[in-house]
Amino acid sequence: MNIDIDLAKGLKTPLYWYDYQILQATLDEINRCISGTPVKVHYAVKANSNKKLLKVISEAGLGADCVSGREVTAAINAGFKPDTICYAGVGKTDRELILGMKSGIAYFNVESIEELKVLEQLAEEYGYKPNVCLRVNPNIDAHTHHYITTGLEENKFGIHLSLLAEAVEFSRNSEFLNLVGLHFHIGSQITDMAPFRYLCGKINQLVEEYERKGVEFKILNVGGGLGIDYDEPDKNPIPDFKGYFDTLLSTLQLREGQEVHCELGRAVVGQCGSLISQVTYVKQGIDRRFIILDAGMNDLLRPALYGAHHKVENLTADKDSEIETYDVVGPICESSDVFGKDEKLPLTRRGDLIALRSAGAYGESMASTYNIRPIPESVLV
Ligand SMILES: *Cc1c(COP(=O)(O)O)cnc(C)c1O
């Protein structure tokens, strides 16, 4: 990651800094890996819906995976072709379903039989026949943080396996719905390929089971979830896409004409972004020293929400100075507003610039105005 310190010094902090080169190299690597394969990648817009990034990603030819009506609109405005957009979510409102149909999106990832019924009714009323993938809850533990595990039995996502046959029958018999495939999403920040391999095994079983009943699925959407290296962003700026796509393609038993769709968010944008912040105070406690930043949990929520850790780097300290130990915190009135405990950093002073690395995904898109603070500015350099 290349942060131009002189440029950063002239800009208002906190600031989301996006490195165009890393983003483009990531997109090039994805395209290199999937070229000549039946894989299509949809970028999960919720990871970062910054217009400048969306434009670069759409220009690289990826589709978009959306989880709200406004994400569908933002994706189209950024140049994603409607017929490359899929739309998931457990609580799509009538208005959002209508918007999706009117916009001509590729397909809906439908998450319940109740939603199928409403979509059918709206499709009939408005004169559409939308494509539908059924989102299946495959009951897989992706071994990640419990807040971001979505494929397990007890959560709200997808259609339980025991209800899938009913959902398939309903869609197949509907005059107003067009069943095109199955959809899965087992969690996020998954760096071990085993859960993906296991998922593909389950998908093979389902494809075979339904083939026997005469049902074919053109699209197998395996969702997103590929993780990034938060500890060593400079060593691993680009995730192991080859390992990931190879795992999918070597495990799935694809039929003639079948397509594999992925919905990658974090893996596409995570490493290209840093949150840059200025040190407001270095506060000496009794046996701790605090670096108090001008960035807080409203700007970057992941540490407070998931206990996540972003690598902390002092961009302006004297490189040869002694290494000291600090707690790095924000200014918000919440004790969870902490970016790092016992961080080893060079001697840090008021006014220094600090980068919180690997903040391209679920950073800016989760920012809030809590404490009536502004949403941070952003630059793509
Ligand atoms: C969030 C989400 C994704 C993207 O997840 P990443 O971990 O960022 O790759 C993909 N699909 C669905 C349905 C999601 O909700």
Short mmCIF file of C-alpha atoms and ligand atoms in Angstrom, two decimals:
data_model
loop_
_atom_site.label_atom_id
_atom_site.label_comp_id
_atom_site.label_asym_id
_atom_site.label_seq_id
_atom_site.Cartn_x
_atom_site.Cartn_y
_atom_site.Cartn_z
CA MET A 1 0.00 0.00 0.00
CA ASN A 2 1.30 3.39 -1.04
CA ILE A 3 0.24 6.30 1.10
CA ASP A 4 1.56 9.66 -0.05
CA ILE A 5 2.22 11.33 3.30
CA ASP A 6 2.50 14.86 1.93
CA LEU A 7 -0.82 14.47 0.15
CA ALA A 8 -2.43 12.90 3.23
CA LYS A 9 -1.15 15.72 5.45
CA GLY A 10 -3.06 18.24 3.34
CA LEU A 11 -6.37 16.39 3.67
CA LYS A 12 -8.91 16.38 6.47
CA THR A 13 -8.79 13.35 8.77
CA PRO A 14 -10.24 10.86 9.47
CA LEU A 15 -9.93 9.89 5.84
CA TYR A 16 -10.53 6.69 3.88
CA TRP A 17 -7.55 6.29 1.60
CA TYR A 18 -7.99 3.83 -1.30
CA ASP A 19 -5.04 2.61 -3.32
CA TYR A 20 -6.08 2.31 -6.96
CA GLN A 21 -3.13 0.09 -7.84
CA ILE A 22 -4.03 -2.54 -5.27
CA LEU A 23 -7.70 -2.49 -6.24
CA GLN A 24 -6.87 -2.84 -9.94
CA ALA A 25 -4.30 -5.59 -9.31
CA THR A 26 -6.90 -7.46 -7.25
CA LEU A 27 -9.50 -7.17 -10.02
CA ASP A 28 -6.93 -8.23 -12.65
CA GLU A 29 -6.06 -11.30 -10.59
CA ILE A 30 -9.74 -12.27 -10.26
CA ASN A 31 -10.24 -11.89 -14.00
CA ARG A 32 -7.07 -13.85 -14.74
CA CYS A 33 -8.24 -16.73 -12.52
CA ILE A 34 -11.78 -16.99 -13.89
CA SER A 35 -11.03 -16.43 -17.55
CA GLY A 36 -12.12 -19.48 -19.54
CA THR A 37 -14.02 -20.97 -16.59
CA PRO A 38 -17.77 -21.05 -15.92
CA VAL A 39 -17.26 -18.72 -12.91
CA LYS A 40 -18.85 -15.27 -12.68
CA VAL A 41 -17.94 -12.95 -9.82
CA HIS A 42 -20.45 -10.52 -8.37
CA TYR A 43 -19.00 -7.84 -6.13
CA ALA A 44 -20.86 -7.63 -2.80
CA VAL A 45 -21.71 -3.93 -2.78
CA LYS A 46 -22.30 -3.80 0.96
CA ALA A 47 -18.56 -4.27 1.59
CA ASN A 48 -17.96 -0.79 0.18
CA SER A 49 -20.43 1.25 -1.84
CA ASN A 50 -18.10 4.22 -2.44
CA LYS A 51 -18.96 5.48 -5.94
CA LYS A 52 -15.33 5.79 -7.03
CA LEU A 53 -14.66 2.14 -6.16
CA LEU A 54 -17.93 0.90 -7.65
CA LYS A 55 -16.99 2.52 -10.95
CA VAL A 56 -13.57 0.82 -11.07
CA ILE A 57 -15.10 -2.54 -10.15
CA SER A 58 -17.90 -2.29 -12.72
CA GLU A 59 -15.36 -1.34 -15.39
CA ALA A 60 -13.41 -4.51 -14.59
CA GLY A 61 -16.49 -6.44 -15.70
CA LEU A 62 -17.66 -7.87 -12.38
CA GLY A 63 -21.36 -8.18 -11.63
CA ALA A 64 -22.91 -6.84 -8.43
CA ASP A 65 -24.43 -8.60 -5.45
CA CYS A 66 -26.87 -6.32 -3.64
CA VAL A 67 -28.75 -6.59 -0.37
CA SER A 68 -31.06 -3.58 -0.58
CA GLY A 69 -33.02 -1.69 -3.19
CA ARG A 70 -30.75 1.30 -2.84
CA GLU A 71 -27.70 -0.89 -3.46
CA VAL A 72 -29.35 -2.06 -6.70
CA THR A 73 -29.83 1.57 -7.73
CA ALA A 74 -26.29 2.54 -6.67
CA ALA A 75 -24.84 -0.38 -8.65
CA ILE A 76 -26.75 0.58 -11.80
CA ASN A 77 -25.74 4.23 -11.40
CA ALA A 78 -22.10 3.16 -11.09
CA GLY A 79 -22.26 1.33 -14.41
CA PHE A 80 -23.07 -2.29 -13.45
CA LYS A 81 -25.36 -3.76 -16.09
CA PRO A 82 -28.71 -4.74 -14.54
CA ASP A 83 -28.46 -8.25 -15.99
CA THR A 84 -25.27 -8.82 -13.96
CA ILE A 85 -26.91 -7.89 -10.65
CA CYS A 86 -28.26 -10.35 -8.12
CA TYR A 87 -30.20 -9.35 -5.06
CA ALA A 88 -30.29 -11.21 -1.72
CA GLY A 89 -31.70 -10.34 1.71
CA VAL A 90 -34.15 -11.84 4.20
CA GLY A 91 -36.39 -8.79 4.37
CA LYS A 92 -36.86 -7.38 0.89
CA THR A 93 -39.87 -5.06 1.01
CA ASP A 94 -42.57 -4.98 -1.67
CA ARG A 95 -41.09 -1.72 -2.90
CA GLU A 96 -37.64 -3.30 -3.18
CA LEU A 97 -38.94 -6.38 -5.00
CA ILE A 98 -40.75 -4.15 -7.49
CA LEU A 99 -37.62 -2.03 -7.96
CA GLY A 100 -35.55 -5.14 -8.65
CA MET A 101 -38.03 -6.36 -11.27
CA LYS A 102 -38.36 -2.94 -12.92
CA SER A 103 -34.58 -2.55 -13.02
CA GLY A 104 -34.23 -5.84 -14.88
CA ILE A 105 -31.78 -7.48 -12.46
CA ALA A 106 -30.41 -10.93 -13.32
CA TYR A 107 -32.11 -12.72 -10.42
CA PHE A 108 -33.35 -12.56 -6.87
CA ASN A 109 -31.79 -14.75 -4.21
CA VAL A 110 -35.01 -15.63 -2.40
CA GLU A 111 -34.69 -16.46 1.28
CA SER A 112 -38.08 -17.91 2.28
CA ILE A 113 -41.28 -19.45 0.95
CA GLU A 114 -43.09 -16.38 2.29
CA GLU A 115 -40.93 -14.16 0.07
CA LEU A 116 -41.55 -16.42 -2.95
CA LYS A 117 -45.29 -15.95 -2.49
CA VAL A 118 -45.05 -12.17 -2.26
CA LEU A 119 -42.67 -11.99 -5.24
CA GLU A 120 -45.04 -14.15 -7.29
CA GLN A 121 -47.99 -11.94 -6.43
CA LEU A 122 -46.09 -8.75 -7.30
CA ALA A 123 -44.70 -10.31 -10.50
CA GLU A 124 -48.24 -11.11 -11.64
CA GLU A 125 -49.55 -7.69 -10.67
CA TYR A 126 -46.75 -5.78 -12.46
CA GLY A 127 -46.34 -8.11 -15.42
CA TYR A 128 -42.86 -9.54 -14.81
CA LYS A 129 -41.43 -13.03 -14.61
CA PRO A 130 -38.33 -12.64 -12.43
CA ASN A 131 -35.52 -15.17 -12.26
CA VAL A 132 -35.12 -16.77 -8.87
CA CYS A 133 -32.32 -18.56 -7.07
CA LEU A 134 -33.31 -20.18 -3.80
CA ARG A 135 -31.00 -19.33 -0.94
CA VAL A 136 -30.38 -22.51 0.97
CA ASN A 137 -29.17 -22.62 4.55
CA PRO A 138 -26.71 -25.50 4.26
CA ASN A 139 -25.96 -25.73 8.00
CA ILE A 140 -22.19 -25.34 7.74
CA ASP A 141 -19.98 -23.93 10.46
CA ALA A 142 -17.46 -21.75 8.68
CA HIS A 143 -15.32 -21.45 11.86
CA THR A 144 -15.38 -17.70 11.81
CA HIS A 145 -16.68 -15.18 14.32
CA HIS A 146 -20.19 -16.08 15.46
CA TYR A 147 -21.66 -12.74 14.31
CA ILE A 148 -20.52 -13.38 10.77
CA THR A 149 -21.44 -17.02 10.42
CA THR A 150 -24.54 -17.20 8.29
CA GLY A 151 -24.85 -20.82 7.16
CA LEU A 152 -25.71 -22.36 10.55
CA GLU A 153 -29.00 -23.94 11.54
CA GLU A 154 -30.25 -21.37 14.03
CA ASN A 155 -29.85 -18.15 12.07
CA LYS A 156 -32.35 -16.18 10.01
CA PHE A 157 -30.77 -16.61 6.57
CA GLY A 158 -31.92 -18.81 3.73
CA ILE A 159 -34.35 -21.68 3.37
CA HIS A 160 -33.86 -24.62 5.70
CA LEU A 161 -32.98 -27.84 3.87
CA SER A 162 -36.18 -29.47 5.09
CA LEU A 163 -38.25 -26.73 3.37
CA LEU A 164 -36.27 -26.64 0.14
CA ALA A 165 -38.35 -29.22 -1.72
CA GLU A 166 -41.49 -27.18 -1.08
CA ALA A 167 -39.77 -23.97 -2.25
CA VAL A 168 -38.52 -25.70 -5.41
CA GLU A 169 -41.97 -27.07 -6.19
CA PHE A 170 -43.62 -23.71 -5.59
CA SER A 171 -41.22 -21.86 -7.92
CA ARG A 172 -41.35 -24.52 -10.61
CA ASN A 173 -45.14 -24.53 -10.66
CA SER A 174 -45.43 -20.76 -10.70
CA GLU A 175 -46.41 -19.06 -13.92
CA PHE A 176 -44.75 -15.86 -12.75
CA LEU A 177 -41.42 -17.08 -11.42
CA ASN A 178 -38.48 -18.59 -13.25
CA LEU A 179 -36.34 -20.87 -11.08
CA VAL A 180 -32.73 -20.61 -12.29
CA GLY A 181 -30.58 -21.87 -9.46
CA LEU A 182 -29.51 -22.30 -5.88
CA HIS A 183 -27.73 -19.79 -3.68
CA PHE A 184 -25.56 -20.24 -0.58
CA HIS A 185 -23.50 -17.97 1.63
CA ILE A 186 -21.80 -19.54 4.61
CA GLY A 187 -20.03 -16.64 6.31
CA SER A 188 -17.23 -14.16 6.01
CA GLN A 189 -13.46 -13.83 6.51
CA ILE A 190 -12.94 -17.52 5.70
CA THR A 191 -9.29 -18.24 4.92
CA ASP A 192 -9.35 -22.00 5.27
CA MET A 193 -10.61 -23.71 2.09
CA ALA A 194 -12.21 -26.62 3.99
CA PRO A 195 -15.61 -24.93 4.56
CA PHE A 196 -15.84 -24.04 0.86
CA ARG A 197 -14.94 -27.61 -0.11
CA TYR A 198 -17.59 -28.91 2.28
CA LEU A 199 -20.15 -26.49 0.84
CA CYS A 200 -19.39 -27.68 -2.70
CA GLY A 201 -19.88 -31.27 -1.55
CA LYS A 202 -23.32 -30.39 -0.19
CA ILE A 203 -24.16 -28.58 -3.43
CA ASN A 204 -23.20 -31.69 -5.43
CA GLN A 205 -25.58 -33.76 -3.29
CA LEU A 206 -28.45 -31.32 -3.84
CA VAL A 207 -27.85 -31.04 -7.58
CA GLU A 208 -27.92 -34.82 -7.87
CA GLU A 209 -30.99 -35.17 -5.67
CA TYR A 210 -32.96 -32.66 -7.74
CA GLU A 211 -31.68 -33.99 -11.04
CA ARG A 212 -33.35 -37.28 -10.12
CA LYS A 213 -36.61 -35.35 -9.74
CA GLY A 214 -36.08 -33.72 -13.12
CA VAL A 215 -35.02 -30.30 -11.78
CA GLU A 216 -31.99 -28.59 -13.27
CA PHE A 217 -30.20 -25.58 -11.82
CA LYS A 218 -28.39 -23.39 -14.33
CA ILE A 219 -26.76 -21.25 -11.63
CA LEU A 220 -24.94 -22.45 -8.54
CA ASN A 221 -24.22 -19.37 -6.46
CA VAL A 222 -21.75 -20.18 -3.69
CA GLY A 223 -21.91 -16.72 -2.09
CA GLY A 224 -18.91 -14.84 -0.74
CA GLY A 225 -16.75 -15.06 2.32
CA LEU A 226 -13.17 -15.36 1.10
CA GLY A 227 -10.99 -13.72 3.76
CA ILE A 228 -7.98 -11.41 3.71
CA ASP A 229 -4.78 -11.17 5.75
CA TYR A 230 -5.44 -8.50 8.39
CA ASP A 231 -2.14 -9.22 10.17
CA GLU A 232 0.20 -8.87 7.18
CA PRO A 233 -1.47 -6.64 4.58
CA ASP A 234 1.83 -5.77 2.90
CA LYS A 235 2.91 -9.40 2.59
CA ASN A 236 -0.48 -10.52 1.26
CA PRO A 237 -2.17 -7.58 -0.44
CA ILE A 238 -4.06 -9.91 -2.80
CA PRO A 239 -6.02 -12.89 -1.45
CA ASP A 240 -5.42 -16.39 -2.74
CA PHE A 241 -8.01 -16.27 -5.51
CA LYS A 242 -6.37 -19.10 -7.41
CA GLY A 243 -6.66 -21.43 -4.41
CA TYR A 244 -10.26 -20.35 -3.90
CA PHE A 245 -11.48 -20.77 -7.49
CA ASP A 246 -9.49 -24.00 -7.87
CA THR A 247 -11.21 -25.34 -4.77
CA LEU A 248 -14.65 -24.51 -6.18
CA LEU A 249 -13.95 -25.82 -9.66
CA SER A 250 -12.25 -29.01 -8.55
CA THR A 251 -14.95 -29.88 -6.00
CA LEU A 252 -18.17 -28.95 -7.81
CA GLN A 253 -19.38 -31.58 -10.26
CA LEU A 254 -20.66 -29.17 -12.86
CA ARG A 255 -23.17 -30.19 -15.48
CA GLU A 256 -23.08 -28.98 -19.08
CA GLY A 257 -23.91 -25.28 -19.20
CA GLN A 258 -23.96 -24.81 -15.44
CA GLU A 259 -22.50 -21.53 -14.11
CA VAL A 260 -20.78 -20.93 -10.78
CA HIS A 261 -21.49 -17.52 -9.30
CA CYS A 262 -19.51 -16.00 -6.43
CA GLU A 263 -20.30 -12.94 -4.37
CA LEU A 264 -16.99 -11.60 -3.10
CA GLY A 265 -16.92 -8.43 -1.04
CA ARG A 266 -14.08 -8.27 1.48
CA ALA A 267 -11.62 -10.09 -0.80
CA VAL A 268 -12.13 -7.47 -3.54
CA VAL A 269 -11.82 -4.23 -1.58
CA GLY A 270 -10.45 -5.05 1.89
CA GLN A 271 -6.75 -4.50 1.28
CA CYS A 272 -6.96 -1.41 -0.92
CA GLY A 273 -8.24 0.80 1.90
CA SER A 274 -6.79 2.39 5.04
CA LEU A 275 -8.44 4.69 7.52
CA ILE A 276 -6.02 7.56 8.10
CA SER A 277 -6.32 9.41 11.33
CA GLN A 278 -4.41 12.07 13.22
CA VAL A 279 -3.28 11.70 16.83
CA THR A 280 -5.18 14.20 18.96
CA TYR A 281 -3.49 13.35 22.26
CA VAL A 282 -0.98 10.94 23.70
CA LYS A 283 -2.39 10.50 27.18
CA GLN A 284 -0.28 9.15 30.02
CA GLY A 285 -2.32 6.97 32.41
CA ILE A 286 -1.11 5.23 35.56
CA ASP A 287 0.27 2.14 33.87
CA ARG A 288 -0.98 2.61 30.31
CA ARG A 289 -0.38 5.14 27.61
CA PHE A 290 -3.20 5.98 25.23
CA ILE A 291 -2.98 7.22 21.68
CA ILE A 292 -6.25 9.08 21.18
CA LEU A 293 -7.12 9.33 17.49
CA ASP A 294 -9.48 11.64 15.67
CA ALA A 295 -11.06 8.47 14.19
CA GLY A 296 -13.52 6.47 16.23
CA MET A 297 -15.86 3.52 16.10
CA ASN A 298 -18.33 5.56 14.08
CA ASP A 299 -15.72 5.74 11.29
CA LEU A 300 -14.55 2.11 11.55
CA LEU A 301 -16.95 -0.11 13.46
CA ARG A 302 -15.41 -3.56 12.99
CA PRO A 303 -13.24 -3.58 16.13
CA ALA A 304 -16.14 -2.53 18.37
CA LEU A 305 -18.71 -4.74 16.60
CA TYR A 306 -16.77 -7.93 15.95
CA GLY A 307 -13.66 -7.59 18.09
CA ALA A 308 -11.75 -7.27 14.81
CA HIS A 309 -8.20 -5.95 14.65
CA HIS A 310 -6.75 -3.68 11.97
CA LYS A 311 -3.00 -3.32 11.77
CA VAL A 312 -1.98 0.05 13.25
CA GLU A 313 0.85 1.96 11.56
CA ASN A 314 2.37 5.32 12.44
CA LEU A 315 3.01 6.96 9.06
CA THR A 316 4.96 9.97 10.29
CA ALA A 317 7.04 8.78 13.28
CA ASP A 318 10.80 8.74 13.18
CA LYS A 319 11.60 5.25 11.82
CA ASP A 320 14.65 4.82 14.09
CA SER A 321 12.88 5.70 17.33
CA GLU A 322 12.39 3.26 20.22
CA ILE A 323 9.36 0.95 20.07
CA GLU A 324 6.80 1.80 22.74
CA THR A 325 3.56 0.22 23.93
CA TYR A 326 0.25 2.04 23.56
CA ASP A 327 -3.49 1.49 23.65
CA VAL A 328 -4.92 3.03 20.50
CA VAL A 329 -8.41 4.43 21.02
CA GLY A 330 -10.98 6.74 19.49
CA PRO A 331 -12.76 9.76 20.96
CA ILE A 332 -16.25 8.22 21.21
CA CYS A 333 -18.01 7.89 24.57
CA GLU A 334 -18.06 4.07 24.55
CA SER A 335 -15.52 1.81 26.20
CA SER A 336 -15.59 -0.43 23.10
CA ASP A 337 -14.11 2.43 21.05
CA VAL A 338 -10.68 0.79 21.01
CA PHE A 339 -8.58 -0.04 17.93
CA GLY A 340 -5.76 -1.84 19.68
CA LYS A 341 -4.43 -2.75 23.11
CA ASP A 342 -0.69 -3.00 23.81
CA GLU A 343 0.21 -1.95 20.29
CA LYS A 344 3.94 -1.77 19.63
CA LEU A 345 4.62 1.49 17.80
CA PRO A 346 7.48 3.94 17.39
CA LEU A 347 7.43 6.94 19.71
CA THR A 348 4.18 8.67 18.83
CA ARG A 349 3.32 12.34 19.25
CA ARG A 350 0.30 14.57 18.95
CA GLY A 351 -0.23 15.36 15.25
CA ASP A 352 1.22 12.10 13.90
CA LEU A 353 -0.72 10.34 11.16
CA ILE A 354 -1.86 6.80 11.92
CA ALA A 355 -3.12 4.28 9.35
CA LEU A 356 -5.60 1.58 10.30
CA ARG A 357 -4.88 -0.90 7.56
CA SER A 358 -7.08 -3.31 5.57
CA ALA A 359 -10.10 -1.07 6.11
CA GLY A 360 -11.45 -1.15 2.56
CA ALA A 361 -14.25 -3.58 3.38
CA TYR A 362 -17.01 -2.91 5.92
CA GLY A 363 -15.27 0.34 6.92
CA GLU A 364 -16.72 3.32 5.10
CA SER A 365 -19.91 1.40 4.34
CA MET A 366 -20.61 0.91 8.06
CA ALA A 367 -19.66 4.45 9.13
CA SER A 368 -22.27 6.35 11.10
CA THR A 369 -22.80 9.84 12.45
CA TYR A 370 -22.87 8.69 16.09
CA ASN A 371 -21.96 11.61 18.38
CA ILE A 372 -23.01 13.86 15.45
CA ARG A 373 -19.68 13.17 13.83
CA PRO A 374 -19.37 13.51 10.06
CA ILE A 375 -18.90 10.49 7.76
CA PRO A 376 -15.21 10.48 6.79
CA GLU A 377 -14.09 11.80 3.43
CA SER A 378 -12.43 9.45 0.96
CA VAL A 379 -9.80 9.56 -1.78
CA LEU A 380 -8.91 7.03 -4.46
CA VAL A 381 -5.27 7.58 -5.35
C1 LIG B 1 -22.14 -10.04 2.83
C2 LIG B 1 -22.50 -10.97 1.76
C3 LIG B 1 -21.54 -11.35 0.82
C4 LIG B 1 -20.11 -10.87 0.84
O1 LIG B 1 -19.38 -11.40 1.89
P1 LIG B 1 -17.79 -11.21 1.95
O2 LIG B 1 -17.41 -11.91 3.17
O3 LIG B 1 -17.53 -9.74 2.02
O4 LIG B 1 -17.22 -11.82 0.72
C5 LIG B 1 -21.94 -12.19 -0.19
N1 LIG B 1 -23.20 -12.66 -0.27
C6 LIG B 1 -24.15 -12.31 0.61
C7 LIG B 1 -25.52 -12.84 0.46
C8 LIG B 1 -23.83 -11.46 1.66
O5 LIG B 1 -24.76 -11.14 2.55
#
